[in-house]
Coordinates of C-alpha atoms in Angstrom, one line a residue:
Chain A
X17 CA -55.7 95.6 -57.2
X18 CA -58.4 97.0 -56.4
X19 CA -59.1 99.0 -59.4
X20 CA -62.2 101.2 -58.1
X21 CA -60.9 101.8 -54.6
X22 CA -57.7 103.4 -56.2
X23 CA -59.7 105.0 -58.9
X24 CA -62.1 107.0 -56.3
X25 CA -59.0 108.5 -54.6
X26 CA -57.9 109.3 -58.6
X27 CA -57.6 114.0 -57.1
X28 CA -55.6 112.5 -54.2
X29 CA -53.3 110.5 -55.7
X30 CA -52.6 112.4 -59.0
X31 CA -53.3 115.8 -58.0
X32 CA -52.0 116.2 -53.8
X33 CA -55.8 117.5 -53.9
X34 CA -57.2 118.3 -50.2
X35 CA -59.5 120.5 -48.7
X36 CA -58.9 123.9 -47.6
X37 CA -61.1 125.8 -45.1
X38 CA -63.6 128.6 -46.4
X39 CA -63.3 131.1 -42.8
X40 CA -60.0 129.5 -41.1
X41 CA -57.6 128.7 -43.8
X42 CA -56.8 125.3 -42.4
X43 CA -55.7 122.6 -45.4
X44 CA -56.3 118.8 -44.7
X45 CA -55.1 115.8 -46.1
X46 CA -56.8 113.6 -47.6
X47 CA -60.1 115.1 -48.2
X48 CA -62.4 113.8 -45.2
X49 CA -65.9 113.3 -45.0
X50 CA -68.6 115.2 -42.2
X51 CA -68.6 113.3 -39.5
X52 CA -72.2 112.4 -37.4
X53 CA -73.6 115.7 -36.3
X54 CA -71.2 118.6 -38.2
X55 CA -73.7 120.2 -40.0
X56 CA -74.3 120.7 -43.7
X57 CA -73.0 124.3 -43.7
X58 CA -70.5 123.4 -41.7
X59 CA -68.9 120.1 -43.9
X60 CA -69.7 122.4 -46.8
X61 CA -67.1 125.2 -45.3
X62 CA -64.1 122.6 -46.4
X63 CA -63.7 123.5 -50.5
X64 CA -61.7 121.0 -52.3
X65 CA -57.9 122.5 -52.7
X66 CA -54.4 121.2 -54.4
X67 CA -51.4 121.0 -51.9
X68 CA -48.4 122.6 -53.4
X69 CA -46.6 119.3 -53.1
X70 CA -43.8 120.8 -50.9
X71 CA -42.6 119.9 -47.6
X72 CA -40.2 118.2 -45.0
X73 CA -39.2 115.0 -43.5
X74 CA -41.1 114.7 -40.2
X75 CA -39.6 111.1 -40.0
X76 CA -38.4 107.8 -42.2
X77 CA -37.9 104.3 -42.7
X78 CA -36.4 102.0 -45.6
X79 CA -38.8 99.1 -45.9
X80 CA -36.8 95.7 -46.6
X81 CA -39.6 93.0 -45.5
X82 CA -42.0 94.7 -48.4
X83 CA -46.1 93.2 -48.8
X84 CA -47.0 91.5 -51.5
X85 CA -46.9 93.8 -55.1
X86 CA -43.9 96.1 -53.4
X87 CA -41.6 92.9 -53.8
X88 CA -39.6 94.6 -56.7
X89 CA -39.0 97.7 -55.6
X90 CA -37.6 96.7 -51.8
X91 CA -35.3 98.0 -50.5
X92 CA -37.9 101.5 -51.1
X93 CA -37.7 104.3 -48.2
X94 CA -41.4 105.3 -46.7
X95 CA -41.7 109.3 -45.0
X96 CA -44.0 111.2 -43.1
X97 CA -43.8 114.1 -44.4
X98 CA -45.1 117.1 -42.8
X99 CA -46.5 119.3 -46.0
X100 CA -46.1 123.2 -46.2
X101 CA -49.4 123.8 -45.8
X102 CA -49.6 122.2 -42.8
X103 CA -50.6 118.1 -43.1
X104 CA -49.1 115.3 -42.4
X105 CA -49.2 112.3 -44.9
X106 CA -47.0 109.4 -45.6
X107 CA -45.7 108.4 -48.9
X108 CA -42.1 106.9 -50.9
X109 CA -39.4 108.2 -51.3
X110 CA -37.2 108.4 -54.3
X111 CA -34.9 110.0 -56.0
X112 CA -32.5 109.6 -52.9
X113 CA -30.3 106.7 -51.7
X114 CA -31.3 106.1 -47.3
X115 CA -27.6 108.2 -46.1
X116 CA -28.8 111.2 -47.4
X117 CA -31.7 111.1 -45.1
X118 CA -32.5 113.7 -42.2
X119 CA -35.5 114.7 -40.4
X120 CA -36.2 118.2 -41.7
X121 CA -35.3 118.2 -45.0
X122 CA -37.3 119.7 -47.9
X123 CA -38.8 117.0 -50.3
X124 CA -41.5 117.8 -53.1
X125 CA -43.8 115.6 -54.8
X126 CA -43.5 113.5 -57.9
X127 CA -45.7 111.0 -59.7
X128 CA -44.8 107.9 -60.4
X129 CA -46.0 104.0 -60.6
X130 CA -46.2 102.7 -57.1
X131 CA -46.5 99.3 -57.1
X132 CA -46.2 96.0 -59.5
X133 CA -49.5 96.0 -61.0
X134 CA -49.9 92.2 -61.4
X135 CA -51.3 90.0 -64.0
X136 CA -54.3 93.0 -64.6
X137 CA -52.1 95.4 -65.8
X138 CA -53.3 98.2 -64.8
X139 CA -50.8 101.1 -63.8
X140 CA -51.0 102.2 -60.2
X141 CA -49.5 105.9 -59.9
X142 CA -49.4 108.0 -57.2
X143 CA -47.2 110.3 -55.2
X144 CA -43.4 110.3 -54.2
X145 CA -41.7 112.8 -52.5
X146 CA -37.6 113.6 -53.7
X147 CA -35.1 115.2 -51.9
X148 CA -35.5 119.3 -53.4
X149 CA -33.1 118.7 -56.5
X150 CA -30.9 121.3 -54.8
X151 CA -30.6 119.7 -52.1
X152 CA -29.5 116.8 -53.2
X153 CA -25.7 115.5 -52.3
X154 CA -23.9 114.0 -54.7
X155 CA -25.6 111.2 -56.8
X156 CA -26.5 108.9 -54.0
Chain D
X12 CA -72.8 94.4 -12.2
X13 CA -71.2 90.7 -11.4
X14 CA -67.5 90.2 -10.9
X15 CA -65.4 88.2 -13.1
X16 CA -62.9 85.5 -13.5
X17 CA -59.9 84.3 -15.1
X18 CA -60.5 80.5 -14.1
X19 CA -59.3 78.6 -16.6
X20 CA -56.1 79.0 -19.3
X21 CA -54.0 76.9 -21.9
X22 CA -51.5 77.8 -24.7
X23 CA -49.8 75.8 -27.3
X24 CA -46.0 76.8 -27.7
X25 CA -45.8 79.6 -30.5
X26 CA -43.6 78.8 -33.2
X27 CA -44.3 77.5 -37.3
X28 CA -46.5 74.9 -37.0
X29 CA -46.1 73.6 -40.2
X30 CA -47.9 69.7 -39.7
X31 CA -50.3 71.2 -37.7
X32 CA -53.1 73.0 -38.7
X33 CA -55.6 75.8 -36.7
X34 CA -57.9 73.5 -35.6
X35 CA -55.1 71.3 -34.2
X36 CA -53.9 74.4 -32.8
X37 CA -57.9 75.9 -31.5
X38 CA -58.1 72.3 -29.9
X39 CA -55.2 72.1 -27.9
X40 CA -55.2 75.3 -26.5
X41 CA -59.1 74.7 -25.5
X42 CA -58.4 70.9 -23.8
X43 CA -55.7 72.4 -21.9
X44 CA -58.0 75.3 -20.2
X45 CA -60.3 72.9 -19.1
X46 CA -57.7 70.2 -18.0
X47 CA -57.0 73.3 -15.8
X48 CA -59.8 74.0 -14.4
X49 CA -59.9 70.4 -13.4
X50 CA -63.3 70.0 -15.4
X51 CA -65.1 71.4 -12.6
X52 CA -67.1 73.0 -15.2
X53 CA -68.0 71.0 -18.6
X54 CA -68.1 71.9 -22.2
X55 CA -72.1 71.9 -21.8
X56 CA -71.5 74.9 -19.4
X57 CA -70.1 76.9 -21.9
X58 CA -72.9 80.2 -22.5
X59 CA -69.9 81.8 -25.6
X60 CA -67.6 80.9 -27.2
X61 CA -65.6 83.9 -28.3
X62 CA -62.9 83.3 -31.4
X63 CA -60.5 86.0 -31.3
X64 CA -58.6 86.1 -34.7
X65 CA -56.7 88.8 -37.1
X66 CA -56.2 87.2 -40.5
X67 CA -57.2 83.9 -41.1
X68 CA -58.5 84.8 -44.7
X69 CA -55.5 86.4 -45.5
X70 CA -53.4 83.5 -44.2
X71 CA -55.1 80.6 -42.9
X72 CA -58.2 79.8 -45.3
X73 CA -60.8 80.0 -42.8
X74 CA -63.1 83.0 -41.5
X75 CA -66.4 81.5 -40.4
X76 CA -64.4 80.6 -37.1
X77 CA -67.0 80.7 -34.6
X78 CA -69.1 78.1 -35.9
X79 CA -66.3 76.3 -37.4
X80 CA -64.5 75.6 -33.7
X81 CA -67.5 75.4 -31.6
X82 CA -68.9 72.4 -33.4
X83 CA -65.2 71.2 -33.5
X84 CA -64.6 71.5 -29.9
X85 CA -67.4 69.7 -29.0
X86 CA -70.0 72.7 -27.5
X87 CA -72.5 72.6 -31.3
X88 CA -75.2 74.3 -30.5
X89 CA -73.4 77.2 -28.7
X90 CA -73.2 81.0 -29.6
X91 CA -69.9 81.3 -30.8
X92 CA -68.7 83.9 -33.4
X93 CA -64.8 85.3 -34.4
X94 CA -64.0 89.1 -33.8
X95 CA -61.2 90.9 -36.0
X96 CA -59.8 93.8 -34.9
X97 CA -56.3 93.5 -36.1
X98 CA -53.5 92.6 -33.4
X99 CA -56.1 93.5 -30.9
X100 CA -58.7 90.9 -31.7
X101 CA -57.7 88.8 -28.4
X102 CA -58.0 91.9 -26.3
X103 CA -61.5 93.0 -28.0
X104 CA -62.7 89.3 -27.3
X105 CA -62.0 89.3 -23.7
X106 CA -62.9 92.7 -23.5
X107 CA -66.9 92.0 -25.0
X108 CA -66.6 88.6 -23.0
X109 CA -66.1 90.2 -19.8
X110 CA -69.6 92.2 -20.5
X111 CA -71.2 88.8 -21.1
X112 CA -70.4 87.3 -17.3
X113 CA -70.5 91.0 -15.8
X114 CA -74.2 91.1 -17.0
X115 CA -75.0 87.6 -15.6
X116 CA -76.1 86.3 -19.3
X117 CA -73.5 83.6 -19.1
X118 CA -71.8 82.1 -16.3
X119 CA -68.7 80.7 -18.5
X120 CA -67.4 81.7 -21.8
X121 CA -64.7 80.7 -23.5
X122 CA -62.4 83.2 -25.3
X123 CA -60.0 81.2 -28.4
X124 CA -57.5 83.5 -29.9
X125 CA -55.8 81.5 -32.5
X126 CA -53.6 82.9 -35.6
X127 CA -52.4 80.0 -38.6
X128 CA -49.8 82.3 -40.5
X129 CA -46.6 80.4 -41.8
X130 CA -48.5 78.9 -44.4
X131 CA -47.9 82.1 -46.3
X132 CA -44.8 83.7 -47.0
X133 CA -43.6 86.8 -45.3
X134 CA -44.5 88.9 -48.4
X135 CA -48.5 87.9 -48.0
X136 CA -48.1 87.9 -44.1
X137 CA -46.7 91.2 -44.7
X138 CA -49.9 92.6 -47.4
X139 CA -52.3 91.1 -44.4
X140 CA -50.9 93.0 -41.3
X141 CA -50.6 96.5 -43.7
X142 CA -54.1 96.1 -44.0
X143 CA -53.9 97.4 -40.2
X144 CA -53.0 100.2 -41.7
X145 CA -54.7 103.1 -43.1
X146 CA -55.0 101.4 -46.7
X147 CA -56.1 104.3 -49.3
X148 CA -52.7 106.2 -47.6
X149 CA -50.5 104.1 -46.4
X150 CA -50.8 100.5 -47.2
X151 CA -51.5 102.1 -50.6
X152 CA -47.4 103.0 -50.4
X153 CA -45.9 99.8 -49.4
X154 CA -45.9 101.2 -45.9
X155 CA -46.0 98.3 -43.5
X156 CA -47.1 97.9 -39.8
X157 CA -43.3 97.3 -38.9
X158 CA -42.0 100.5 -40.9
X159 CA -45.1 102.8 -38.8
X160 CA -43.1 101.9 -35.5
X161 CA -39.9 102.5 -37.3
X162 CA -40.8 105.9 -38.4
X163 CA -42.4 106.7 -34.9
X164 CA -38.5 105.6 -32.9
X165 CA -36.9 107.6 -35.5
X166 CA -38.9 111.0 -35.0
X167 CA -38.5 109.8 -31.0
X168 CA -35.0 109.3 -31.2
X169 CA -34.5 112.8 -33.0
X170 CA -36.9 114.0 -29.9
X171 CA -35.4 113.0 -27.4
X172 CA -32.1 112.4 -27.9
X173 CA -30.9 108.9 -28.2
X174 CA -29.6 106.5 -30.4
X175 CA -30.7 103.7 -32.0
X176 CA -29.5 101.1 -29.4
X177 CA -30.5 103.2 -26.9
X178 CA -33.6 100.4 -27.4
X179 CA -31.6 97.5 -26.7
X180 CA -33.1 96.4 -23.4
X181 CA -35.8 96.0 -24.4
X182 CA -35.4 93.0 -26.3
X183 CA -32.6 92.1 -24.2
X184 CA -34.9 91.4 -21.4
X185 CA -37.7 89.6 -23.0
X186 CA -35.2 87.7 -24.6
X187 CA -33.7 86.8 -21.2
X188 CA -36.9 85.9 -19.3
X189 CA -38.4 84.4 -22.5
X190 CA -35.4 82.0 -22.1
X191 CA -37.3 79.4 -19.9
X192 CA -40.9 79.8 -21.5
X193 CA -41.1 76.3 -22.9
X194 CA -43.7 77.9 -25.2
X195 CA -41.7 80.8 -26.5
X196 CA -40.7 80.6 -30.2
X197 CA -36.9 82.2 -29.7
X198 CA -35.6 80.7 -26.8
X199 CA -31.8 82.2 -26.1
X200 CA -30.2 85.2 -25.1
X201 CA -29.5 88.2 -26.7
X202 CA -25.8 90.3 -26.1
X203 CA -25.9 93.8 -26.8
X204 CA -23.4 92.8 -29.2
X205 CA -25.2 91.0 -31.1
X206 CA -28.0 93.6 -30.6
X207 CA -26.0 96.2 -32.2
X208 CA -24.1 93.7 -35.6
X209 CA -28.4 92.8 -36.4
X210 CA -28.9 94.0 -39.7
X211 CA -31.8 96.2 -40.8
X212 CA -35.7 95.3 -41.3
X213 CA -37.1 99.0 -41.5
X214 CA -34.4 101.1 -40.3
X215 CA -33.9 102.5 -37.3
X216 CA -35.2 98.9 -35.8
X217 CA -33.2 95.8 -36.7
X218 CA -33.3 92.4 -36.5
X219 CA -33.2 92.3 -33.1
X220 CA -36.1 94.8 -32.7
X221 CA -38.4 92.9 -34.7
X222 CA -40.6 90.3 -33.6
X223 CA -41.7 87.2 -35.7
X224 CA -44.7 86.5 -37.2
X225 CA -46.2 83.2 -35.2
X226 CA -48.7 80.2 -35.7
X227 CA -50.4 79.6 -31.7
X228 CA -53.7 79.2 -29.7
X229 CA -54.2 80.0 -25.9
X230 CA -57.5 80.1 -24.4
X231 CA -59.2 81.5 -21.4
X232 CA -62.2 80.7 -19.3
X233 CA -64.2 83.8 -17.9
X234 CA -66.3 82.9 -15.4
X235 CA -68.8 84.9 -12.7
X236 CA -67.9 84.4 -8.8
X237 CA -70.0 81.6 -8.1
X238 CA -68.8 79.3 -10.4
X239 CA -64.7 80.2 -9.6
X240 CA -65.1 79.2 -5.9
X241 CA -67.0 75.6 -7.2
X242 CA -63.5 75.4 -9.6
X243 CA -61.3 76.4 -6.9
X244 CA -58.2 78.0 -9.0
X245 CA -56.8 80.7 -7.1
X246 CA -58.8 83.6 -8.2
X247 CA -58.1 86.1 -10.9
X248 CA -60.5 89.2 -10.8
X249 CA -61.0 91.2 -14.0
X250 CA -60.5 94.6 -11.9
X251 CA -61.1 96.8 -15.0
X252 CA -61.4 97.0 -18.4
X253 CA -61.5 99.5 -21.3
X254 CA -61.1 99.9 -25.4
X255 CA -60.3 102.6 -27.1
X256 CA -60.0 104.4 -30.3
X257 CA -57.6 106.2 -32.6
X258 CA -56.9 106.6 -36.2
X259 CA -55.1 104.0 -38.3
X260 CA -53.0 106.9 -40.2
X261 CA -50.2 108.1 -38.1
X262 CA -50.3 110.9 -40.0
X263 CA -53.5 111.2 -38.6
X264 CA -52.8 112.0 -35.4
X265 CA -52.0 115.6 -34.1
X266 CA -48.9 113.8 -31.6
X267 CA -48.2 111.4 -33.6
X268 CA -45.5 110.1 -30.2
X269 CA -48.5 110.2 -28.8
X270 CA -50.5 107.2 -28.4
X271 CA -54.0 108.6 -27.5
X272 CA -56.2 105.7 -27.7
X273 CA -53.1 103.6 -25.4
X274 CA -53.6 106.2 -23.3
X275 CA -57.5 106.4 -22.9
X276 CA -57.7 102.9 -22.4
X277 CA -55.2 102.4 -19.6
X278 CA -57.0 105.8 -17.8
X279 CA -60.0 104.3 -17.8
X280 CA -59.4 100.6 -16.6
X281 CA -57.0 102.0 -14.0
X282 CA -59.8 103.8 -13.0
X283 CA -62.7 101.2 -13.1
X284 CA -59.8 99.0 -11.0
X285 CA -59.8 102.2 -8.6
X286 CA -56.3 102.3 -9.3
X287 CA -52.9 104.0 -9.9
X288 CA -49.9 102.7 -12.4
X289 CA -48.2 102.6 -9.1
X290 CA -50.4 100.0 -7.7
X291 CA -49.5 97.5 -11.0
X292 CA -47.0 94.5 -10.2
X293 CA -46.3 93.5 -13.7
X294 CA -47.5 94.2 -17.0
X295 CA -48.3 92.4 -20.5
X296 CA -47.3 94.9 -23.7
X297 CA -48.0 94.9 -27.1
X298 CA -44.7 94.8 -27.9
X299 CA -43.2 93.6 -31.2
X300 CA -40.5 96.4 -30.8
X301 CA -39.0 98.2 -27.9
X302 CA -40.5 101.7 -29.4
X303 CA -44.1 100.0 -28.8
X304 CA -43.5 99.4 -25.8
X305 CA -41.3 102.7 -24.5
X306 CA -44.7 105.0 -26.1
X307 CA -47.4 102.6 -24.7
X308 CA -45.2 102.4 -21.0
X309 CA -45.3 106.5 -21.1
X310 CA -49.1 107.2 -22.1
X311 CA -50.7 104.6 -19.7
X312 CA -48.7 106.5 -17.0
X313 CA -46.1 104.3 -16.1
X314 CA -43.2 107.0 -16.9
X315 CA -43.0 110.4 -18.4
X316 CA -42.6 111.2 -21.9
X317 CA -38.9 110.5 -23.2
X318 CA -38.0 108.4 -20.4
X319 CA -38.7 105.2 -21.0
X320 CA -35.2 104.1 -22.8
X321 CA -33.4 105.0 -20.1
X322 CA -35.6 103.2 -17.4
X323 CA -35.7 100.6 -19.6
X324 CA -31.4 100.6 -19.1
X325 CA -31.7 101.0 -15.7
X326 CA -33.3 97.6 -14.6
X327 CA -37.2 99.0 -14.6
X328 CA -38.8 96.8 -17.1
X329 CA -37.2 93.7 -15.9
X330 CA -39.2 91.6 -13.3
X331 CA -37.8 92.7 -10.3
X332 CA -38.2 96.4 -12.0
X333 CA -41.2 98.6 -11.1
X334 CA -42.6 97.9 -14.4
X335 CA -41.8 94.0 -15.4
X336 CA -42.5 93.7 -18.8
X337 CA -42.8 90.7 -21.3
X338 CA -41.6 88.5 -18.7
X339 CA -42.3 85.8 -20.3
X340 CA -40.5 86.8 -23.6
X341 CA -43.2 89.6 -25.1
X342 CA -43.9 89.6 -29.2
X343 CA -40.2 89.3 -29.6
X344 CA -39.2 86.2 -27.9
X345 CA -42.5 84.5 -27.2
X346 CA -43.6 85.7 -30.5
X347 CA -46.4 87.8 -32.7
X348 CA -49.3 85.5 -32.3
X349 CA -51.5 87.8 -34.8
X350 CA -54.9 88.3 -32.6
X351 CA -54.3 85.6 -30.3
X352 CA -51.5 87.9 -28.8
X353 CA -54.1 88.8 -27.0
X354 CA -55.2 85.6 -25.0
X355 CA -51.3 84.9 -24.6
X356 CA -50.8 88.4 -22.8
X357 CA -54.0 86.6 -20.3
X358 CA -52.6 83.4 -19.7
X359 CA -49.0 84.8 -18.6
X360 CA -50.5 87.1 -16.6
X361 CA -53.1 84.6 -14.8
X362 CA -50.1 82.4 -14.4
X363 CA -48.0 85.8 -13.1
X364 CA -50.8 86.1 -10.2
X365 CA -50.9 82.4 -9.4
X366 CA -46.9 82.6 -9.2
X367 CA -46.8 79.8 -10.9
X368 CA -44.8 81.4 -14.5
X369 CA -42.2 79.2 -16.0
X370 CA -40.0 82.0 -16.4
X371 CA -39.8 86.3 -15.5
X372 CA -41.7 85.3 -12.4
X373 CA -42.6 88.6 -10.0
X374 CA -42.1 88.1 -6.8
X375 CA -45.8 87.8 -5.2
X376 CA -47.3 89.7 -8.1
X377 CA -51.1 90.6 -7.0
X378 CA -51.8 93.2 -10.0
X379 CA -51.6 93.0 -13.6
X380 CA -52.1 94.9 -16.3
X381 CA -52.6 93.6 -19.4
X382 CA -52.5 95.2 -22.7
X383 CA -53.4 94.3 -26.9
X384 CA -52.9 97.4 -29.4
X385 CA -54.1 97.2 -33.0
X386 CA -52.0 98.6 -35.5
X387 CA -50.0 101.6 -34.2
X388 CA -52.4 101.9 -31.3
X389 CA -55.7 102.4 -33.5
X390 CA -57.5 99.5 -31.6
X391 CA -56.1 100.0 -26.7
X392 CA -57.4 97.3 -25.1
X393 CA -56.2 97.3 -21.7
X394 CA -57.1 94.6 -18.6
X395 CA -56.8 95.2 -15.3
X396 CA -56.0 91.9 -13.3
X397 CA -56.1 90.9 -9.2
X398 CA -55.2 88.1 -7.5
X399 CA -58.5 88.6 -5.4
X400 CA -57.6 85.9 -2.2

């Protein structure tokens, strides 16, 4: 577990915090550093911004051959989600079954435990997405 | 700039080599490559050793491979180092090595791709492979490279109106060709009925859409024109080479179905060789899944967007088609050798251009196209190889 690496992303992982451009209103997620050649002024036009967590499925898959740390979850659905504010984000889906999923399906962010924490026992939380509750067909 | 030639080749069979170490495999392929040039150049003439390896730390327990393999090979003292760029390591090593010979710094350099993965179980392999993705925003969520390709395949099916079995011609072609390749891992044909019954790995990718990570080593000897004449093998020249980069994360790309680094590297390499896609006789793509080959054919300019599966169904990717791929079995039948894959690709294309491929020989092949990808095309390296006599 990369504890400090995880901690540094807490705003993104727990609040879905990205950035919004003060002038154009464009939203990006995750937050980015200034690029080479970008002025300090231009970089500062990007302000912290918490996204709504609403979006729809751009595409999805179900992982059956899981990396170490995720075996206990397999099989688990993953998706590219087009957020309402524009950015695409990659995350697991939850509270659903594969047969109910479709491209274009409305989803919303929830905070869940992400991986088996191993011997150091740190609880690793982050965002997942679930079908918007009114859209769930049956009990899955 | 001097012309650069691929003079000698060697490769081990791809597979689960439980009894053999990374060093064993590396040396076998190295020795073969010098036998291939009949020792017309000797190890004492080697200017540099480029070792391509993606996952040595995590899966082989070795990371300092340049010096290790140079000394084991009897090249002690030579300039030797490792290049690691995920699955593109082999292509990157060749790209860098070409510059050393083209610039006149060296007359003979060795590119050795080696990967030893089967000492570890699948969960460790998957974790190691997933380091090719964005660690904070993809791997952190349990995303694998296979699931990235799977999501692209589903989106592709959605946008262009295909069913999953439209991708069946890719593994069927790969296995048909690999059956006769003694170095291939899976030497059996695959039928459409078998494909349709295969279980899911990362939907919509099924087991027969997915390559297997395996052990192996491959070597190519890169030489100047002067040395090529002395060696006397059929001359295969590197006529174009280009490396391009893209975001690791799919979600950071404006159009995830367009592999922009693939496009840039293919366009630049073809331009350098003063060629068009139609001039290419045979291709080696990074094709662990049909969707990967499909998107690479499109971004490289061989077919228009949305048409790759139809092109494959029409026989376009077979040895007698307009874009023959996986003539030695591709990633699916030969096996996915991680960072060594890019070197295996070049070994196969040199055989094709010499007219001595053990399987899937394309008649009168003169121009070959090698494309090595890391991650989902975050690193893309394209080489154009030309038979020069």
